[in-house]
PDB file of C-alpha atoms in Angstrom:
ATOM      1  CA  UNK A   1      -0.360 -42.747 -10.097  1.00 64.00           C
ATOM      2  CA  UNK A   2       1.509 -40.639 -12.640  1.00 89.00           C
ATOM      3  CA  UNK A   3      -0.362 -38.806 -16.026  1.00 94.00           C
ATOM      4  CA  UNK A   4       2.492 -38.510 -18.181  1.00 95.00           C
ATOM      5  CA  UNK A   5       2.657 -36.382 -21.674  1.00 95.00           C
ATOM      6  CA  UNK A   6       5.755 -36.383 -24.245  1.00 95.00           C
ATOM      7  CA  UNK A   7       6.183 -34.739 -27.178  1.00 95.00           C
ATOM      8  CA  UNK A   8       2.311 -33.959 -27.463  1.00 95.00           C
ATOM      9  CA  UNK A   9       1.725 -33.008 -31.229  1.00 95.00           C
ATOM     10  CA  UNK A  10      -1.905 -31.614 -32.696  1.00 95.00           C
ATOM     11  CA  UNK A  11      -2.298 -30.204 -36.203  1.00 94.00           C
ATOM     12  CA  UNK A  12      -5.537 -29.270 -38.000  1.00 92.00           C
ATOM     13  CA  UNK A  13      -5.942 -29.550 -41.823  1.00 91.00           C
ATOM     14  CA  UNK A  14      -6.443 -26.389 -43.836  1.00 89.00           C
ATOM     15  CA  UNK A  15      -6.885 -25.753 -47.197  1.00 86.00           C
ATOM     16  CA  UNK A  16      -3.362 -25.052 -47.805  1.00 86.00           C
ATOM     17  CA  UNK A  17      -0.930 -27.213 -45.295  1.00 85.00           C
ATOM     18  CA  UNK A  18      -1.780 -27.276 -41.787  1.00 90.00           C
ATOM     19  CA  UNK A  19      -2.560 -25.245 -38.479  1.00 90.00           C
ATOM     20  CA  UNK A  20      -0.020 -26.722 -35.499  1.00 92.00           C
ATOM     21  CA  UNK A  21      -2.066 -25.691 -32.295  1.00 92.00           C
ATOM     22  CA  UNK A  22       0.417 -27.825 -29.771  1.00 93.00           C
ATOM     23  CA  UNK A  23       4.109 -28.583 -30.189  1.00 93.00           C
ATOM     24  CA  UNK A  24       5.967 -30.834 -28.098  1.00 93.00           C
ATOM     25  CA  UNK A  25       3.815 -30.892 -24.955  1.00 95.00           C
ATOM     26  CA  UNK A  26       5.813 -32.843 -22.149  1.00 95.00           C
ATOM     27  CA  UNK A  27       4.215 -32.773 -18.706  1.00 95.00           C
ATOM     28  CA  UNK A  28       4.256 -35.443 -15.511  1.00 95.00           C
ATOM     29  CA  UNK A  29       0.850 -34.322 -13.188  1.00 96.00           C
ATOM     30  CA  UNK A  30       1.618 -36.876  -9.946  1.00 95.00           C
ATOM     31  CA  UNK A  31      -1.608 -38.322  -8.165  1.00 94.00           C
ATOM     32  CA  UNK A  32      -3.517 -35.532  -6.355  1.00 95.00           C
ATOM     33  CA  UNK A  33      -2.394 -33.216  -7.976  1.00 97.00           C
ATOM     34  CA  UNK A  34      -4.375 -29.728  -8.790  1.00 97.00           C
ATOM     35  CA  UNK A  35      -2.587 -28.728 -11.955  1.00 98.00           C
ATOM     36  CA  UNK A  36      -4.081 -25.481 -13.930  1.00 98.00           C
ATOM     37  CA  UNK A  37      -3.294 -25.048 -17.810  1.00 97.00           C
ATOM     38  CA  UNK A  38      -3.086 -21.478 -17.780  1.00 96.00           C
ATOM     39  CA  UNK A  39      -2.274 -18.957 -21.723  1.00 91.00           C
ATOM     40  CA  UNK A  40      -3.134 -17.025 -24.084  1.00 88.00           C
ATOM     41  CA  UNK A  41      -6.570 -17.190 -25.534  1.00 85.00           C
ATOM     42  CA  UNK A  42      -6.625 -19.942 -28.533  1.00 85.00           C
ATOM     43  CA  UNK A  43      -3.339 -21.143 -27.780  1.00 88.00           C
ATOM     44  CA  UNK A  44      -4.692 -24.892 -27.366  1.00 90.00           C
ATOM     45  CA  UNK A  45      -5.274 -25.404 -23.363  1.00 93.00           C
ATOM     46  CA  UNK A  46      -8.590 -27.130 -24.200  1.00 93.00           C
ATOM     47  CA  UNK A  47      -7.259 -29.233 -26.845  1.00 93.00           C
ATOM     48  CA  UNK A  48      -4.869 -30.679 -24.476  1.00 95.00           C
ATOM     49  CA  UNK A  49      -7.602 -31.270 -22.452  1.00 94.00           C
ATOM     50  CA  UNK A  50      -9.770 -33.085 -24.984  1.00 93.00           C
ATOM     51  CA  UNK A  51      -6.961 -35.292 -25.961  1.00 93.00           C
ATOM     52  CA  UNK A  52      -6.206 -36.595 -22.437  1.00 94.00           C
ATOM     53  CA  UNK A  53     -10.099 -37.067 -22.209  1.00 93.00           C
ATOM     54  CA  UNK A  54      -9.619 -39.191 -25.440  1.00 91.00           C
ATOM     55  CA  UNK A  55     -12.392 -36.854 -27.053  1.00 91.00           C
ATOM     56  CA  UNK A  56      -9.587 -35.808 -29.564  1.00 92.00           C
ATOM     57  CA  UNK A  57      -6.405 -37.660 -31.246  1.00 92.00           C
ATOM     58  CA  UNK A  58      -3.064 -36.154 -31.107  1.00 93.00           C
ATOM     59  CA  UNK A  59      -0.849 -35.991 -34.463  1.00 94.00           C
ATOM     60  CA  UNK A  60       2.199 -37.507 -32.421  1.00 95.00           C
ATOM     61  CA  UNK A  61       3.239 -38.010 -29.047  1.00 93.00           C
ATOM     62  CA  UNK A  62       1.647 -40.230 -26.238  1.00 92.00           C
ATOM     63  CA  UNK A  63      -0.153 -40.065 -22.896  1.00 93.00           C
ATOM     64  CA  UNK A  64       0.004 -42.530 -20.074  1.00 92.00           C
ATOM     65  CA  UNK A  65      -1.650 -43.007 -17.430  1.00 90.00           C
ATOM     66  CA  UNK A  66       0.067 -45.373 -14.457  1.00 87.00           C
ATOM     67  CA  UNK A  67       2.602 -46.378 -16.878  1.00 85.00           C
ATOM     68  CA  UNK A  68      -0.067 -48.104 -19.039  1.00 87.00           C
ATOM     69  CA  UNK A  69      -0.342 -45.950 -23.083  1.00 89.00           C
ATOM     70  CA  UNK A  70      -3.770 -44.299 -23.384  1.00 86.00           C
ATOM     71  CA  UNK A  71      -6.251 -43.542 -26.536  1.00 80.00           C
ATOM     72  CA  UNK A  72      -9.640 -43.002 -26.432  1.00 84.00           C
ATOM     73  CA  UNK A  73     -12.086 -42.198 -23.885  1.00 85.00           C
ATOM     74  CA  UNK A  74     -12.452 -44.036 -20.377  1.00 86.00           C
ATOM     75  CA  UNK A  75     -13.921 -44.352 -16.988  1.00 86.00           C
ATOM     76  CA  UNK A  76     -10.371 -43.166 -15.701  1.00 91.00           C
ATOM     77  CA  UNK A  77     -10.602 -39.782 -16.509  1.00 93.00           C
ATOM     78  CA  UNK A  78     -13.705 -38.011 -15.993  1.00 92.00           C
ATOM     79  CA  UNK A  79     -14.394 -34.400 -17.803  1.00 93.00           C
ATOM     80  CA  UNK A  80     -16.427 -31.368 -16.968  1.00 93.00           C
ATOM     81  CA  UNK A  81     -17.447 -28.704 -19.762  1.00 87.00           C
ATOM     82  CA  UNK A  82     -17.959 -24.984 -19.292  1.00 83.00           C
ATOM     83  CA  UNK A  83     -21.769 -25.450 -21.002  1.00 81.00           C
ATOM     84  CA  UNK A  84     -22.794 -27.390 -18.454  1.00 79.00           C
ATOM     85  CA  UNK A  85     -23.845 -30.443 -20.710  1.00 84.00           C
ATOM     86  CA  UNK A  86     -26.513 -31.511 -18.855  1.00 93.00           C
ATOM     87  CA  UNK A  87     -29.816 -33.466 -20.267  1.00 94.00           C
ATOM     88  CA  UNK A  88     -33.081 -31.219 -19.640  1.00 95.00           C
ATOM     89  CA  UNK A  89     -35.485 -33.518 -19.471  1.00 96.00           C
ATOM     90  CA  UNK A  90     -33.234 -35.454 -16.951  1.00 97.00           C
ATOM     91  CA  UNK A  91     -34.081 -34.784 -13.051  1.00 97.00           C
ATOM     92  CA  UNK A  92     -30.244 -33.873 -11.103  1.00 97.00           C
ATOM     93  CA  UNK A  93     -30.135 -37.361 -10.120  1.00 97.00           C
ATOM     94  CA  UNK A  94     -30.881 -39.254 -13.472  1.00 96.00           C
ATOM     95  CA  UNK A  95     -28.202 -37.002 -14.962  1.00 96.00           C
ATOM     96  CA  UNK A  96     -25.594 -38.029 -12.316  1.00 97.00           C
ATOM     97  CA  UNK A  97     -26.597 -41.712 -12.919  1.00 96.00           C
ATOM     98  CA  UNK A  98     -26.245 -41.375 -16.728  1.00 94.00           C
ATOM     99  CA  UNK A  99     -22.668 -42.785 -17.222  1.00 91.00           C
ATOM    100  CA  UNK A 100     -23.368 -45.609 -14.872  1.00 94.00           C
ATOM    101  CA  UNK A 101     -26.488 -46.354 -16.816  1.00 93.00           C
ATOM    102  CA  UNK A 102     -24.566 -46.947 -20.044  1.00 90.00           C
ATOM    103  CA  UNK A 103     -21.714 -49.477 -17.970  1.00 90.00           C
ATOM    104  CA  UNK A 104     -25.056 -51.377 -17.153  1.00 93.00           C
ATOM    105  CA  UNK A 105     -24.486 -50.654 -13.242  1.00 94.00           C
ATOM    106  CA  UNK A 106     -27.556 -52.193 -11.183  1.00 95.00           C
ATOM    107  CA  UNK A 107     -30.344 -49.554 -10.063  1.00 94.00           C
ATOM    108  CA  UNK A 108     -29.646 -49.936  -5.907  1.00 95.00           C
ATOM    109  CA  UNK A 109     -25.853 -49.219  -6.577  1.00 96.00           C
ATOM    110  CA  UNK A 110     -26.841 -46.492  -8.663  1.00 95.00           C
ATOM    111  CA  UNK A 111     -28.598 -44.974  -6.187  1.00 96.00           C
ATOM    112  CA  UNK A 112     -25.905 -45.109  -3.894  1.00 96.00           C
ATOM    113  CA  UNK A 113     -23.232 -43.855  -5.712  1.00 96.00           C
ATOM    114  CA  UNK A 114     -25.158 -40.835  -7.316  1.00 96.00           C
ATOM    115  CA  UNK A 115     -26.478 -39.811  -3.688  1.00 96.00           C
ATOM    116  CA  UNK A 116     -22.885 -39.887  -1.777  1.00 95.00           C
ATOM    117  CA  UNK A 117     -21.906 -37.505  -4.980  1.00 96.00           C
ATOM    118  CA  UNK A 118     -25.010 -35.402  -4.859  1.00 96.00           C
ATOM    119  CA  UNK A 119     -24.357 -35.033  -0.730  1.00 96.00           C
ATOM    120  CA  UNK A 120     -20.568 -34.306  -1.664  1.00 95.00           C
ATOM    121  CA  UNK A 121     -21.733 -31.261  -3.912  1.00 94.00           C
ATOM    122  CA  UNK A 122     -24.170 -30.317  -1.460  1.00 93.00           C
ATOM    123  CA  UNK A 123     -27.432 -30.807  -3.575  1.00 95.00           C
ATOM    124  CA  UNK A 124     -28.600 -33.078  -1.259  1.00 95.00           C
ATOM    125  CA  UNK A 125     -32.905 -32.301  -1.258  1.00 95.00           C
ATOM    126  CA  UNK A 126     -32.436 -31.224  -5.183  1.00 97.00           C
ATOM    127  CA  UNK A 127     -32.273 -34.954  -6.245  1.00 96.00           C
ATOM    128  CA  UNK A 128     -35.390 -34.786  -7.807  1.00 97.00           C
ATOM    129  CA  UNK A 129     -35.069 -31.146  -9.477  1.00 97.00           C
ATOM    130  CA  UNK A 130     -34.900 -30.568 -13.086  1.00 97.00           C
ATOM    131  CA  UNK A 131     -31.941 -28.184 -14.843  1.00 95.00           C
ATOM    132  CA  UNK A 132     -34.465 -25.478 -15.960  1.00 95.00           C
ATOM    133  CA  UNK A 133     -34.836 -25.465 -11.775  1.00 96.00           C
ATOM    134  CA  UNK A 134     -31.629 -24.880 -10.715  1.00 95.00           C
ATOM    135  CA  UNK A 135     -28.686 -21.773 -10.906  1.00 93.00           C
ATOM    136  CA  UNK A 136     -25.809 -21.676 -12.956  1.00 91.00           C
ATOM    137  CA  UNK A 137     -23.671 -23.146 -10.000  1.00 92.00           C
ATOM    138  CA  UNK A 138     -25.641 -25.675  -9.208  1.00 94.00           C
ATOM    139  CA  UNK A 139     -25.421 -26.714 -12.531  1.00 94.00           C
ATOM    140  CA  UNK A 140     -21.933 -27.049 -12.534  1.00 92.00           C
ATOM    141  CA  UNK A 141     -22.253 -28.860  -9.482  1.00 94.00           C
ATOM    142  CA  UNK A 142     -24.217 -31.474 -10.816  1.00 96.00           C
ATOM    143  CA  UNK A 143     -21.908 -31.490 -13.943  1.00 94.00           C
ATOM    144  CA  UNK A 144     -18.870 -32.303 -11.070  1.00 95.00           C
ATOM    145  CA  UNK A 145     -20.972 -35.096  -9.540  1.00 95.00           C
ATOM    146  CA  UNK A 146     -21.811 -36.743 -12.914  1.00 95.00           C
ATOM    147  CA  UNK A 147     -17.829 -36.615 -13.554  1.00 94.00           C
ATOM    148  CA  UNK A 148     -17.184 -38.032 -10.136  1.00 95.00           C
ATOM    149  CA  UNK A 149     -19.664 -40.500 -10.311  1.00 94.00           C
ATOM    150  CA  UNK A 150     -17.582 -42.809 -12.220  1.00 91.00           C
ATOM    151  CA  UNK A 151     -14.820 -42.862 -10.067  1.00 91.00           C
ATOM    152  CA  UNK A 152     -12.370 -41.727 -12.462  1.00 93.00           C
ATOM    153  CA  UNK A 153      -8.698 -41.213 -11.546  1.00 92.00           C
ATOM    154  CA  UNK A 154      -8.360 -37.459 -13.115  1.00 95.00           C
ATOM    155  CA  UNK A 155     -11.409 -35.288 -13.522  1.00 96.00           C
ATOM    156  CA  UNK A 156     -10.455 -32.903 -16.306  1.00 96.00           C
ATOM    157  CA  UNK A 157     -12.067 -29.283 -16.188  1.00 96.00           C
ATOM    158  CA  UNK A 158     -12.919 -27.020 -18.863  1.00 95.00           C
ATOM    159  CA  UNK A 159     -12.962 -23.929 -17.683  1.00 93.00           C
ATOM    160  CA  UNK A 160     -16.257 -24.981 -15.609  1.00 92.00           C
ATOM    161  CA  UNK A 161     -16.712 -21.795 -13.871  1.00 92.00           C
ATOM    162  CA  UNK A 162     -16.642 -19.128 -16.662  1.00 88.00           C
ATOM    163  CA  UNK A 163     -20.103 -18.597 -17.333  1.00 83.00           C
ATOM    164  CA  UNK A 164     -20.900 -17.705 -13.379  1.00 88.00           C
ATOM    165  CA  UNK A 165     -21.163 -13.922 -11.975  1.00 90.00           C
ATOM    166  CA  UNK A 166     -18.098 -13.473  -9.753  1.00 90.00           C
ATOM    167  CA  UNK A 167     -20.140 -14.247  -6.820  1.00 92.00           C
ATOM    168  CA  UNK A 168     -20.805 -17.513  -7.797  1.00 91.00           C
ATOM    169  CA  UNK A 169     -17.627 -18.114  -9.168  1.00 93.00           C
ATOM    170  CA  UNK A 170     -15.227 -17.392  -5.756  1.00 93.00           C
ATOM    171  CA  UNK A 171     -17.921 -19.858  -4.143  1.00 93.00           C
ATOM    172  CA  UNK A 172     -17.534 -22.451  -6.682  1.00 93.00           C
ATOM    173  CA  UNK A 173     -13.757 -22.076  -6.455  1.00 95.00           C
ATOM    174  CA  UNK A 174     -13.986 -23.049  -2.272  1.00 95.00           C
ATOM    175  CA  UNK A 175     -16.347 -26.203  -2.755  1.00 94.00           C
ATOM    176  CA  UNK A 176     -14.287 -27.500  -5.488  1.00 95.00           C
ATOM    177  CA  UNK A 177     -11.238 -27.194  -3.135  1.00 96.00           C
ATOM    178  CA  UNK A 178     -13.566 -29.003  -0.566  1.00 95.00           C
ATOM    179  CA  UNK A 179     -14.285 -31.964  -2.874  1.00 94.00           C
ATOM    180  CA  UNK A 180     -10.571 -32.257  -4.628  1.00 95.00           C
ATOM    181  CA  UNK A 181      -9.660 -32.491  -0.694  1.00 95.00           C
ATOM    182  CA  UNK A 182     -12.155 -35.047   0.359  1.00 93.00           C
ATOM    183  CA  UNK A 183     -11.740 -37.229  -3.005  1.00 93.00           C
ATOM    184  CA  UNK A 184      -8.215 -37.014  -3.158  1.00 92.00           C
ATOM    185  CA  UNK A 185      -8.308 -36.811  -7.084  1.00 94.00           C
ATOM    186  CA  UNK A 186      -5.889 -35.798  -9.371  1.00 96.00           C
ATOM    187  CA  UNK A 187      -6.986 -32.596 -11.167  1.00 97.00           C
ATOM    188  CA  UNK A 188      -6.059 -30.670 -14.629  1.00 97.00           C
ATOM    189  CA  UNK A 189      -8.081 -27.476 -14.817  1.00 97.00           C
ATOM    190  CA  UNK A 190      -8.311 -25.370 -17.769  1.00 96.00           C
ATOM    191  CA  UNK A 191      -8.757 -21.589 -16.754  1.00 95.00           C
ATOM    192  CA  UNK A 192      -8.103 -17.446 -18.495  1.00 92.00           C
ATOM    193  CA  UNK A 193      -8.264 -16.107 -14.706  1.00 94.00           C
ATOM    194  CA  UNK A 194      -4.895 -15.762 -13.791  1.00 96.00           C
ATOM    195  CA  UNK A 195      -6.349 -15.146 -10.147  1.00 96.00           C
ATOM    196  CA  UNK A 196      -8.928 -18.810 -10.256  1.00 97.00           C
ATOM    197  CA  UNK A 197      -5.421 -20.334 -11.121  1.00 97.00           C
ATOM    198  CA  UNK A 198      -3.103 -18.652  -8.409  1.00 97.00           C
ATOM    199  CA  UNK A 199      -6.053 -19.951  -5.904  1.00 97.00           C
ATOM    200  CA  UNK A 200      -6.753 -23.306  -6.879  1.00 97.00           C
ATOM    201  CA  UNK A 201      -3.785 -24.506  -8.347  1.00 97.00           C
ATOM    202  CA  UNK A 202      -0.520 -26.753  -6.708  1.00 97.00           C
ATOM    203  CA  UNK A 203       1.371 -25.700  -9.632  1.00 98.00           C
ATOM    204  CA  UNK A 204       0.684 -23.302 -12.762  1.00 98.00           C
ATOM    205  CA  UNK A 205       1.422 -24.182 -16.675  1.00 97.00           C
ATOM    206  CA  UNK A 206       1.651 -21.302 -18.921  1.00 96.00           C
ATOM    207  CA  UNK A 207       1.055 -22.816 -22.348  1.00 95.00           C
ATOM    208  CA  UNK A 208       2.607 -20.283 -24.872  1.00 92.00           C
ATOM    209  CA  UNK A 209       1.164 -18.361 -27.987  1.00 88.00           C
ATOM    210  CA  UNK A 210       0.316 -20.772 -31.047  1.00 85.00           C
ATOM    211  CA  UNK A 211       2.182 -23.434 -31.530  1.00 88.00           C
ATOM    212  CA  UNK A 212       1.764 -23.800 -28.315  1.00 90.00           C
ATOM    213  CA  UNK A 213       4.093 -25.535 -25.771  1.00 93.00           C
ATOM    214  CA  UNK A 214       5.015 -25.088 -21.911  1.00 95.00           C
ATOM    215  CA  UNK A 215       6.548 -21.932 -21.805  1.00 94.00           C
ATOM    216  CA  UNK A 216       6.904 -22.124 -17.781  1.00 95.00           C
ATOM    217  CA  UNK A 217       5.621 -23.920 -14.749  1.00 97.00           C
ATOM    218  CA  UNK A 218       4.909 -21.539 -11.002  1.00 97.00           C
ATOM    219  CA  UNK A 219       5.166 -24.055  -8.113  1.00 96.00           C
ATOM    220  CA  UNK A 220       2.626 -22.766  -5.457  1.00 96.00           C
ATOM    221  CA  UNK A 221       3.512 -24.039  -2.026  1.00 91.00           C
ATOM    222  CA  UNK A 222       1.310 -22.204   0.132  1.00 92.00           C
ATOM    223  CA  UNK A 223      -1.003 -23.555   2.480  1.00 92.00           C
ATOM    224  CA  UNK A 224      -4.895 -23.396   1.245  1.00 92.00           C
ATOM    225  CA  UNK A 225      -7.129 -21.903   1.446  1.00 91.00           C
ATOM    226  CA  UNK A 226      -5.473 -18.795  -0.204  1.00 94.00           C
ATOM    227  CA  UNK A 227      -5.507 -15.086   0.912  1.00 95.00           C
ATOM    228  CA  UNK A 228      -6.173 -13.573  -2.895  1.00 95.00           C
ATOM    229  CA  UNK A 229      -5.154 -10.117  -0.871  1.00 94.00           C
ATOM    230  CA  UNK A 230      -2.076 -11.382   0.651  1.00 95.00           C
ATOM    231  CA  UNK A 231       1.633  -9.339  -0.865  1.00 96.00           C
ATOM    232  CA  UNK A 232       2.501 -13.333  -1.981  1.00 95.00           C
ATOM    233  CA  UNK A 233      -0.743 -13.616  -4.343  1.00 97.00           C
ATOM    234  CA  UNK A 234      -0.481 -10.258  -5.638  1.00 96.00           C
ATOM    235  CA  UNK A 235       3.145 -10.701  -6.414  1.00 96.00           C
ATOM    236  CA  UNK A 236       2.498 -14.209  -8.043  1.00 96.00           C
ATOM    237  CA  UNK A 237      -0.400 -12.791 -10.442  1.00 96.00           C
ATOM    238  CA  UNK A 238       1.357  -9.731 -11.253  1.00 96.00           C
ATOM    239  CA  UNK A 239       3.997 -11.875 -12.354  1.00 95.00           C
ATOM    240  CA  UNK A 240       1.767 -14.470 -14.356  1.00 96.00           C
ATOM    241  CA  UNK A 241      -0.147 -11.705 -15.704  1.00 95.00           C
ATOM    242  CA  UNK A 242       3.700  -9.633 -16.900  1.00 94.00           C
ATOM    243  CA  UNK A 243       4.158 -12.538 -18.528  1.00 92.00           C
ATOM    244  CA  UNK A 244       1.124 -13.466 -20.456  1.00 91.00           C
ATOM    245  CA  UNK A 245       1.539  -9.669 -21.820  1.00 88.00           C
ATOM    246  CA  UNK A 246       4.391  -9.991 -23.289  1.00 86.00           C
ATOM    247  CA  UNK A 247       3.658 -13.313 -24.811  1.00 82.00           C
ATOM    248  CA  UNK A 248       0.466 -11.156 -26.414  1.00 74.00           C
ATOM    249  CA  UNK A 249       3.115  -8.593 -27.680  1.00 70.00           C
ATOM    250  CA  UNK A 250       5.478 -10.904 -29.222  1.00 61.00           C
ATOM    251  CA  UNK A 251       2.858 -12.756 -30.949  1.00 59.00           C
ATOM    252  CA  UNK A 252       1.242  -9.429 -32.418  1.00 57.00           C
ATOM    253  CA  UNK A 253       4.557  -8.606 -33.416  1.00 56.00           C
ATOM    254  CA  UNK A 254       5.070 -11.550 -34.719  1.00 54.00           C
ATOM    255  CA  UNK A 255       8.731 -11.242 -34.342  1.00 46.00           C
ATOM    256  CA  UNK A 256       9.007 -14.367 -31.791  1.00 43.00           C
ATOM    257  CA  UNK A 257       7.125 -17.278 -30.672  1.00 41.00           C
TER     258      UNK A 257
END
C-alpha cells in the first residue's frame, strides 16, 4: 500500500485574487510508514493533512491511495485533531464506538472492537469514564482509539500532542510508537517540535515558507526507540532547526521563497 501525492495545489479566495498556501506537493508515504510534515508556522502542513483526510478539496493535483484516485472522506484514513474532539456527554467507550455507530455496525461487534482499542491505549477500567474525568493524555488517547477503531489504512495526526505539559507529551510520544508498532499502520503526523519529529519519525518533510512545497526530506534510519541525548539526534535537530531559520529569514526578507 502506497499514499501517493502529485502536484498538490490549494488556493484560498481573497478579496483581491487569491492566497496559494501549497504548490506542487509530490510525496509517495509506503505502507507503515511514520512520516512527519515538519515547517514553518502557517506554511500549510495541516492543510495537507485535511485534504488527504478528504475534510478539504485541493485546487489541482491528486491523491491515491493503493493506486485507486481519492476525494472525500473515508474509513481508510482515520484522523486525530489537536482539540481532542471528543463528545462530553459521551462515556470513553461510546465515543470510541461513534464512527462504527454511523456504518450501522451491530452492538456485540462494537463492543469488541472498541475494547481491543481501549486495551491497546491502555484505558482499559476507564471504559465507562466521561471526558470531564479524564487528563489531557488520556484524552488524546481515546481520540487515537476512536481513529483506530475503524480500521483505517493511514491515521492522520494533527499535531495531537501540543496541548500536553512536556511530561505528558515524551509519554505520549512512547505509547504512540507502541501502537504504530503493534498496528502496523501507516502514519502522517503533523508536528512544530523539531525534537517530537526527530523521535517519532522514519523520515522528515520540511514543507517550506508560503507557497509551500517540499523543500527537503531527512531519512532517519536509526533503530527506535531514540536516545534524544545521543551526538546523532543532536546533530540531526541542529540541522533541521539551521534550516527552518533560515527559511524564517528569507521569508521576512522576502527576498526568496
Amino acid at each position: 500500500m502506497k499514499l501517493t501525492l502529485e502536484k498538490l495545489r490549494k488556493t484560498f479566495p481573497l478579496d483581491e485574487g487569491e492566497l496559494v498556501a501549497i504548490e506542487n506537493i509530490d510525496l509517495e508515504v509506503e505502507s507503515g510508514e511514520f512520516v512527519c510534515l515538519l515547517g514553518p508556522s502557517g506554511c500549510g502542513k495541516t492543510t495537507v493533512l485535511r485534504i488527504i483526510a478528504g475534510l478539504d478539496t485541493p485546487t489541482a493535483g491528486s491523491i491515491c491511495l493503493e493506486g485507486k484516485s481519492i476525494s472525500g472522506s473515508g474509513s481508510d484514513r482515520g484522523m486525530v485533531f489537536q482539540e481532542f474532539a471528543l463528545f462530553p456527554w459521551r462515556t470513553v467507550r461510546k465515543n470510541v464506538e461513534f464512527g462504527m455507530e454511523l456504518k450501522r455496525v451491530p452492538k456485540e461487534e462494537r463492543h469488541r472492537i472498541s475494547q481491543k482499542y481501549i486495551d491497546l491505549v491502555g484505558l482499559d477500567g476507564f471504559e465507562n469514564a466521561h471526558p470531564y474525568e479524564l487528563s489531557g493524555g488520556m484524552k488524546q488517547r481515546v481520540g487515537i482509539a476512536r481513529a483506530l477503531a475503524n480500521e483505517p489504512e493511514v491515521l492522520l495526526m494533527d499535531e495531537p500532542f501540543g496541548a500536553l505539559d512536556a511530561q505528558t507529551r515524551n509519554l505520549m510520544q512512547k505509547e504512540l510508537l507502541r501502537i504504530w508498532q503493534e498496528t502496523k499502520k501507516t502514519v502522517i503526523f503533523v508536528t512544530h517540535s523539531v525534537d517530537e519529529a526527530c523521535f517519532l519519525a522514519d523520515r522528515i518533510v520540511i514543507m517550506s515558507a508560503r507557497p509551500s512545497t517540499v523543500s527537503e526530506i531527512y531519512e532517519i534510519r536509526w533503530p527506535r526507540p531514540r536516545d534524544r541525548a545521543s551526538v546523532e539526534f543532536a546533530n540531526l535537530r541542529k540541522q533541521i532547526l539551521a534550516k527552518l531559520e533560515r527559511m524564517v529569514r528569507i521569508e521576512d526578507d522576502g527576498t526568496q521563497r
